PDB file of C-alpha atoms in Angstrom:
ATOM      1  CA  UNK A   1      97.949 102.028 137.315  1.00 44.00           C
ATOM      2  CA  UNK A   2      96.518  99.707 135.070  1.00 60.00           C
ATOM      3  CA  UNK A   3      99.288  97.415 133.170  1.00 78.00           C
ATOM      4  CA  UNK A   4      97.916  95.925 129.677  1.00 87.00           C
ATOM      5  CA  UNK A   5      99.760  93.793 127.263  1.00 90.00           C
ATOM      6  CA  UNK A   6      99.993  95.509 123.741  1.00 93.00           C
ATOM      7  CA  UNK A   7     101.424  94.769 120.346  1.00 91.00           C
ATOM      8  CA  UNK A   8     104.868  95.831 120.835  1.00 90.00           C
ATOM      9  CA  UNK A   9     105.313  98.368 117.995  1.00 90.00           C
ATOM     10  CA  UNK A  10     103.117 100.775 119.924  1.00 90.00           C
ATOM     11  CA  UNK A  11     105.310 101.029 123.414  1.00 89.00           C
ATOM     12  CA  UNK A  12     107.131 103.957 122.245  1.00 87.00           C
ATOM     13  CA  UNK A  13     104.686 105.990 124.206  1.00 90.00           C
ATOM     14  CA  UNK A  14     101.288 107.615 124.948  1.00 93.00           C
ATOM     15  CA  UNK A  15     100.255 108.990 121.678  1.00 94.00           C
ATOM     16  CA  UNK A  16     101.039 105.662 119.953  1.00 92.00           C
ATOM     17  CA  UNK A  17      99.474 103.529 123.315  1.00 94.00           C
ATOM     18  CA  UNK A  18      96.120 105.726 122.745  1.00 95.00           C
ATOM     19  CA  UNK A  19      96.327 105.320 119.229  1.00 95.00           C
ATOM     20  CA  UNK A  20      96.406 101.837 119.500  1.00 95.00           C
ATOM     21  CA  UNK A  21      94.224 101.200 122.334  1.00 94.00           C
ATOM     22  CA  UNK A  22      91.705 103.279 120.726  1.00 95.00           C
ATOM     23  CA  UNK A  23      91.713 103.015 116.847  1.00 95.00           C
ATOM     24  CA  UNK A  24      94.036 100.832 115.270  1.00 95.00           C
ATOM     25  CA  UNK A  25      92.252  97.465 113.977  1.00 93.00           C
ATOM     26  CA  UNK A  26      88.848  98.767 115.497  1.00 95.00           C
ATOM     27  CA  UNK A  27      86.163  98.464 112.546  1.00 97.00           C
ATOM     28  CA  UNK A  28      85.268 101.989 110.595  1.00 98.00           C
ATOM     29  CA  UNK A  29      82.314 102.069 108.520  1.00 98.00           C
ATOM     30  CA  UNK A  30      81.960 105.788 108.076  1.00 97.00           C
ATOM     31  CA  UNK A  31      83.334 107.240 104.839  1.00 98.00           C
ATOM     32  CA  UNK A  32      84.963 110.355 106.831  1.00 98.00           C
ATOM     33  CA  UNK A  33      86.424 108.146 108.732  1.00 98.00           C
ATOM     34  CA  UNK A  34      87.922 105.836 106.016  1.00 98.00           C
ATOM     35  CA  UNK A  35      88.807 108.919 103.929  1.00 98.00           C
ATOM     36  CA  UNK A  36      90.867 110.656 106.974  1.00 98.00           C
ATOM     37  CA  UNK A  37      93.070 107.366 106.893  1.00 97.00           C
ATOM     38  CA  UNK A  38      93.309 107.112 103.232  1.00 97.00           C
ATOM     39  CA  UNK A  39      94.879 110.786 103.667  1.00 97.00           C
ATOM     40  CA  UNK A  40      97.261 109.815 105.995  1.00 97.00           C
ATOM     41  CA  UNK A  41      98.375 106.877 105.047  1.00 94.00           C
ATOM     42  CA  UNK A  42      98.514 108.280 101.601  1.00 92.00           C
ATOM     43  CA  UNK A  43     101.143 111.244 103.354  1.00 96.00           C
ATOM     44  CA  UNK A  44     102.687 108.046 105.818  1.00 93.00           C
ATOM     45  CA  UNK A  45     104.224 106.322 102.284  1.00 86.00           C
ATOM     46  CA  UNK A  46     107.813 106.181 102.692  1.00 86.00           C
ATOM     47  CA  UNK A  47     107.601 107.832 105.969  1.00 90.00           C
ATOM     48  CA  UNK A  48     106.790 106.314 109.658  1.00 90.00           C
ATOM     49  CA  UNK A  49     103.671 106.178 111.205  1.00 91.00           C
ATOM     50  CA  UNK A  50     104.915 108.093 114.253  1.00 92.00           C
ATOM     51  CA  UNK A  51     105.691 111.012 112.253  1.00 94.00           C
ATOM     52  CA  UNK A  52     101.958 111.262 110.477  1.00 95.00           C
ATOM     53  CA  UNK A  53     100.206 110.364 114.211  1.00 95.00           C
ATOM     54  CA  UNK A  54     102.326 113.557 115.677  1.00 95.00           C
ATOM     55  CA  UNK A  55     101.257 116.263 112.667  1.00 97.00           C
ATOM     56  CA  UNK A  56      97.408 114.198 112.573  1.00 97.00           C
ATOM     57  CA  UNK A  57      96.144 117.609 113.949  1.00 97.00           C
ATOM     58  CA  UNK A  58      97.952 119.718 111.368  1.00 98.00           C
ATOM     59  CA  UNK A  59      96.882 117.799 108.559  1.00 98.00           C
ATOM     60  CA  UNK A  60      93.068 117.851 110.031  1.00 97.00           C
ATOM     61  CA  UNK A  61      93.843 121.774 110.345  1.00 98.00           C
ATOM     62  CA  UNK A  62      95.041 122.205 106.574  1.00 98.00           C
ATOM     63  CA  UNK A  63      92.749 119.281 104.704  1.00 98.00           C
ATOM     64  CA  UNK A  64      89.836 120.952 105.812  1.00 98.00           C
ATOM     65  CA  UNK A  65      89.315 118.373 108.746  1.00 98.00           C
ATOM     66  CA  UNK A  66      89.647 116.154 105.579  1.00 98.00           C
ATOM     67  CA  UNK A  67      85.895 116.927 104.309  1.00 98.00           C
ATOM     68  CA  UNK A  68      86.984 115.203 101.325  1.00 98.00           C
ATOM     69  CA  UNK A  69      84.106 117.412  98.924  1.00 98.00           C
ATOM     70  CA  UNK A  70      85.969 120.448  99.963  1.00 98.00           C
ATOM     71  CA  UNK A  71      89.652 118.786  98.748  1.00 98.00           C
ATOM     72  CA  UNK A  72      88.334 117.998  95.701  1.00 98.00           C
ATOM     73  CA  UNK A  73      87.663 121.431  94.661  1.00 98.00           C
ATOM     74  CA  UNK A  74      91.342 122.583  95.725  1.00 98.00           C
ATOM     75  CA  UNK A  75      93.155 124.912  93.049  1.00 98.00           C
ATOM     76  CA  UNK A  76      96.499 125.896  92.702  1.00 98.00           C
ATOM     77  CA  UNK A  77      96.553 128.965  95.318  1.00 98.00           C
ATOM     78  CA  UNK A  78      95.398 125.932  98.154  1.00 98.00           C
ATOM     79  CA  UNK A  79      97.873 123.559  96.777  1.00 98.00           C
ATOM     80  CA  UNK A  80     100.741 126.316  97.444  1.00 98.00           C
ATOM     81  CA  UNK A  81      99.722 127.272 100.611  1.00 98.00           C
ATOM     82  CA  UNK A  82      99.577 123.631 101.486  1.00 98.00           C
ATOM     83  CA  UNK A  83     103.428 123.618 100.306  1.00 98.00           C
ATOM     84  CA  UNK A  84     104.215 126.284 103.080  1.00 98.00           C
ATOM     85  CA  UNK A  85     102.418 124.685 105.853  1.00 98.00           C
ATOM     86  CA  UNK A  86     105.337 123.489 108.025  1.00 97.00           C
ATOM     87  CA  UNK A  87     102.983 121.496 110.410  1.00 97.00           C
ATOM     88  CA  UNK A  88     102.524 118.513 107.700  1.00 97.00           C
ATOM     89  CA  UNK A  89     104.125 116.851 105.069  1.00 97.00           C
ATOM     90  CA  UNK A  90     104.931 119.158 102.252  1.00 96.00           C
ATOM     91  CA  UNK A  91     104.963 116.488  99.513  1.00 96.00           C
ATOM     92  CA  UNK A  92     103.676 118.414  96.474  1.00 97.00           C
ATOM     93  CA  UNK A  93     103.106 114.836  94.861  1.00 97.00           C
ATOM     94  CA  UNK A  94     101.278 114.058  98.211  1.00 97.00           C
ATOM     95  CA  UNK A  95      99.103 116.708  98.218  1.00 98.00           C
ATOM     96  CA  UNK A  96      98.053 116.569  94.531  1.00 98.00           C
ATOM     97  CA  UNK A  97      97.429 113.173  94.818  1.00 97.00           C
ATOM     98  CA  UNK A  98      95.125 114.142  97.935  1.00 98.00           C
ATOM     99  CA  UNK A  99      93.553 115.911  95.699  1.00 98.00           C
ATOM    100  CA  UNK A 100      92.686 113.544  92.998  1.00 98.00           C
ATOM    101  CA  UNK A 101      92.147 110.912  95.561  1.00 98.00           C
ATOM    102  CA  UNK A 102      88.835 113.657  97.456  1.00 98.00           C
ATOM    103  CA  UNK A 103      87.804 112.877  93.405  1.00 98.00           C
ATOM    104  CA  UNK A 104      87.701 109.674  93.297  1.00 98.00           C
ATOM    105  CA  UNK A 105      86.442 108.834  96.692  1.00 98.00           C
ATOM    106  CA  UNK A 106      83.357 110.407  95.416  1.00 98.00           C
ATOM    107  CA  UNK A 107      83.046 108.732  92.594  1.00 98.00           C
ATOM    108  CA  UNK A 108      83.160 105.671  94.121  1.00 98.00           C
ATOM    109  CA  UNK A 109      80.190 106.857  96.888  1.00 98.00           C
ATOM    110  CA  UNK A 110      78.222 107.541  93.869  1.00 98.00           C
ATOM    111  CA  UNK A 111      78.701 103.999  92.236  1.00 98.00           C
ATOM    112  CA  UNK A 112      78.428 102.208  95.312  1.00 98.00           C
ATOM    113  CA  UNK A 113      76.402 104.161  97.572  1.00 98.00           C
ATOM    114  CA  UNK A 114      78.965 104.726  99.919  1.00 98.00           C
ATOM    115  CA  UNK A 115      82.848 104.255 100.339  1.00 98.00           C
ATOM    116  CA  UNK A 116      82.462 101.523 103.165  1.00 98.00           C
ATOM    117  CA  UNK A 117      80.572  99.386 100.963  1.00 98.00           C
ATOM    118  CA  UNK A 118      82.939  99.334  98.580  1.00 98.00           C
ATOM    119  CA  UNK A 119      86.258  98.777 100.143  1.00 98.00           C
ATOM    120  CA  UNK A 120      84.379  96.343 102.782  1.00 98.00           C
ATOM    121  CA  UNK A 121      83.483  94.375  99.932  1.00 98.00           C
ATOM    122  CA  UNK A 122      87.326  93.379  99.618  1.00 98.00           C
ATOM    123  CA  UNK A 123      86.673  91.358 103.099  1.00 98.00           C
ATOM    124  CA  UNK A 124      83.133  90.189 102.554  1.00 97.00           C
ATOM    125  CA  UNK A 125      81.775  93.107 104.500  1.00 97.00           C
ATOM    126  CA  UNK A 126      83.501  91.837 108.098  1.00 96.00           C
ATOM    127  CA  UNK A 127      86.614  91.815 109.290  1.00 96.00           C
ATOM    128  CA  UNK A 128      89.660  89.492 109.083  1.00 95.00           C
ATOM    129  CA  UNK A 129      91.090  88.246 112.066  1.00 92.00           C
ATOM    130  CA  UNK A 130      94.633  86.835 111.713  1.00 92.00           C
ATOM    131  CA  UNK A 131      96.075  84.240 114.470  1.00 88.00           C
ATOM    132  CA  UNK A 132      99.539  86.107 114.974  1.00 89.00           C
ATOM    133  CA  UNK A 133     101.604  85.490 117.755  1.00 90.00           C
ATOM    134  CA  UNK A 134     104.167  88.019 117.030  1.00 86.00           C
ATOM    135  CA  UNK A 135     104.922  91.306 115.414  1.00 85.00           C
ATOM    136  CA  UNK A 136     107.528  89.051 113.181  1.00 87.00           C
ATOM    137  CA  UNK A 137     104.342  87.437 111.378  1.00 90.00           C
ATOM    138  CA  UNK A 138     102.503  90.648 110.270  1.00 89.00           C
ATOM    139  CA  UNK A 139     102.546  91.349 106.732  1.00 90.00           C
ATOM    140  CA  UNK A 140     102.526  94.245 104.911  1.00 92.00           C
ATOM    141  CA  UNK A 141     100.769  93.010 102.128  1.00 95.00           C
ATOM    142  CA  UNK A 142      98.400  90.446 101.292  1.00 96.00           C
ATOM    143  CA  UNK A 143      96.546  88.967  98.151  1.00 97.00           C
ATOM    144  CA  UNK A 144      93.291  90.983  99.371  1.00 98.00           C
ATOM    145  CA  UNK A 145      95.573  94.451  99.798  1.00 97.00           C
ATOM    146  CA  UNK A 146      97.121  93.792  96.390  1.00 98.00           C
ATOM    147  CA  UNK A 147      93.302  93.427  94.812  1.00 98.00           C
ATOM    148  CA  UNK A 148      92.421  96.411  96.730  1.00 98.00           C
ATOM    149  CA  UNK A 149      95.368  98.675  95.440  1.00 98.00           C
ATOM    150  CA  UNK A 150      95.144  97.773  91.777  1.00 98.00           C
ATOM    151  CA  UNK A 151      90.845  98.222  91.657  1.00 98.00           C
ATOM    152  CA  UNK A 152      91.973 101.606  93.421  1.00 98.00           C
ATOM    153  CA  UNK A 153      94.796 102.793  91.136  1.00 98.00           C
ATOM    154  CA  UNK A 154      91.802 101.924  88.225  1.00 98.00           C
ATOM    155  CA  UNK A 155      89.876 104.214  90.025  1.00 98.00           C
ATOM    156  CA  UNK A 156      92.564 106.992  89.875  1.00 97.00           C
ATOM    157  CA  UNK A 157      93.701 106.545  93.306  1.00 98.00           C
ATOM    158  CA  UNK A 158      97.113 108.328  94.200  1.00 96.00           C
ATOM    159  CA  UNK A 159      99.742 106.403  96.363  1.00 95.00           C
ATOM    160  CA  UNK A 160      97.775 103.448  97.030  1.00 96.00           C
ATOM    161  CA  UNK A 161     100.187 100.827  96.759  1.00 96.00           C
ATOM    162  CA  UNK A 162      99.690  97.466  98.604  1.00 97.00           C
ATOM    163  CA  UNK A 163     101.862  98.134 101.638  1.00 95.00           C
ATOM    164  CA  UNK A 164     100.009 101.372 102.049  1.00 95.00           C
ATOM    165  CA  UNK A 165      96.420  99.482 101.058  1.00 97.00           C
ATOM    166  CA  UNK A 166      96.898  97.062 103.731  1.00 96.00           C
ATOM    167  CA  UNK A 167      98.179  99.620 106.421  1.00 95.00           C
ATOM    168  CA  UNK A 168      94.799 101.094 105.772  1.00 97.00           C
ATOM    169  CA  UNK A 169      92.919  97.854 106.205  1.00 97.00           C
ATOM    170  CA  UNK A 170      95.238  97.280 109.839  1.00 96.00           C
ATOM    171  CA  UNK A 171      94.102 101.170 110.515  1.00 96.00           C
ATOM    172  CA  UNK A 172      89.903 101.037 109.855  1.00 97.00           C
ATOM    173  CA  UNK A 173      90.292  97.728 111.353  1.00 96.00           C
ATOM    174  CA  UNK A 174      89.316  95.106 107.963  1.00 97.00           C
ATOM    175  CA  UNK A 175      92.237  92.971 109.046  1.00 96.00           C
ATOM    176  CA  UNK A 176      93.018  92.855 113.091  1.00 94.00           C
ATOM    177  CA  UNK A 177      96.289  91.939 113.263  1.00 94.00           C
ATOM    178  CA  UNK A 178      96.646  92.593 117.210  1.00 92.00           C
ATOM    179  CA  UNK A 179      99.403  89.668 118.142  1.00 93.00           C
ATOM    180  CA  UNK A 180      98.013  86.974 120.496  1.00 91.00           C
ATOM    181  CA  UNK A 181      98.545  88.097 124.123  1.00 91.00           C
ATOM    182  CA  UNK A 182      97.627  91.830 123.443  1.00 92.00           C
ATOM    183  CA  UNK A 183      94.242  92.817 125.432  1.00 92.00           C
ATOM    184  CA  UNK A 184      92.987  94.014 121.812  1.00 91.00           C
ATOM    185  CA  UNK A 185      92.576  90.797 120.551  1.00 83.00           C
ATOM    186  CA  UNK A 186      89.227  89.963 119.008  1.00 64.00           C
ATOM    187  CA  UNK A 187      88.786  86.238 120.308  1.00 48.00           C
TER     188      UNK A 187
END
């Protein structure tokens, strides 16, 4: 078997070694994409990550598979149900603000074209590499995430405080903050 140096916060086991092996800091571009991540680490606030990667395929179930054009038209009977679906987070503030965040992520794709060009535009449209040698040096927010979160919040973003901004930008890969010796590291 195959032994590979990671960052450690994502030794727990598999379904955090897959996640990180195969998402976490790689570059997304597509707006379903970005928008599946805003969701979740919308629902993550105040929670761990662990706990939104186990439910990720109950929230894809009940958001639709996040179509995001779908949320937006969510009334009050969906927002209920939503309340009595034991397989996510049952955050009525949460799932409002899911709501009003399908909303605004549309808004912005009409002003901009797309999503990705506008929150890429935070990081000149590549990604930021940070020179980290251990988990100790990661922030959880930076002056770029704090930009981000109040041009959001303008917007009428829900939840979209720094810490969870730049969890988003570690997730869709705008920052890579993969410590030095881990075989993700973008050289």
């Amino acid at each position: 078997m195959e032994s590979k140096i990671r960052c450690a916060w994502c030794e727990k086991d598999d379904l955090y070694r897959d996640y990180h092996d195969n998402e976490w800091g790689n570059p997304v571009y597509d707006d379903a994409t970005l928008f599946e991540f805003l969701v979740l680490e919308t629902f993550q606030a105040g929670l761990s990550w662990y706990t939104i990667l186990s439910k990720r395929e109950n929230f894809r179930k009940a958001f639709d598979r996040f179509d995001y054009e779908k949320i937006a038209q969510y009334n009050e009977i969906k927002v209920q149900e939503l309340l009595l679906d034991a397989g996510i987070i049952r955050n009525q503030l949460k799932i409002r603000g899911t709501i009003s965040n399908a909303i605004a992520f549309m808004k912005v794709q009409e002003e901009f074209g797309s999503f990705s060009k506008y929150i890429w535009g935070f990081v000149n449209h590549k990604p930021i590499v940070n020179n980290l040698k251990s988990l100790a040096e990661i922030k959880s927010t930076t002056e770029i995430s704090d930009l981000l979160s109040k041009d959001l919040k303008k917007r009428g973003f829900k939840f979209v405080g720094s810490t969870v901004v730049y969890a988003h930008m570690q997730a869709t890969g705008m920052v890579d903050d993969h410590v030095a010796d881990c075989w993700k590291r973008k050289l």
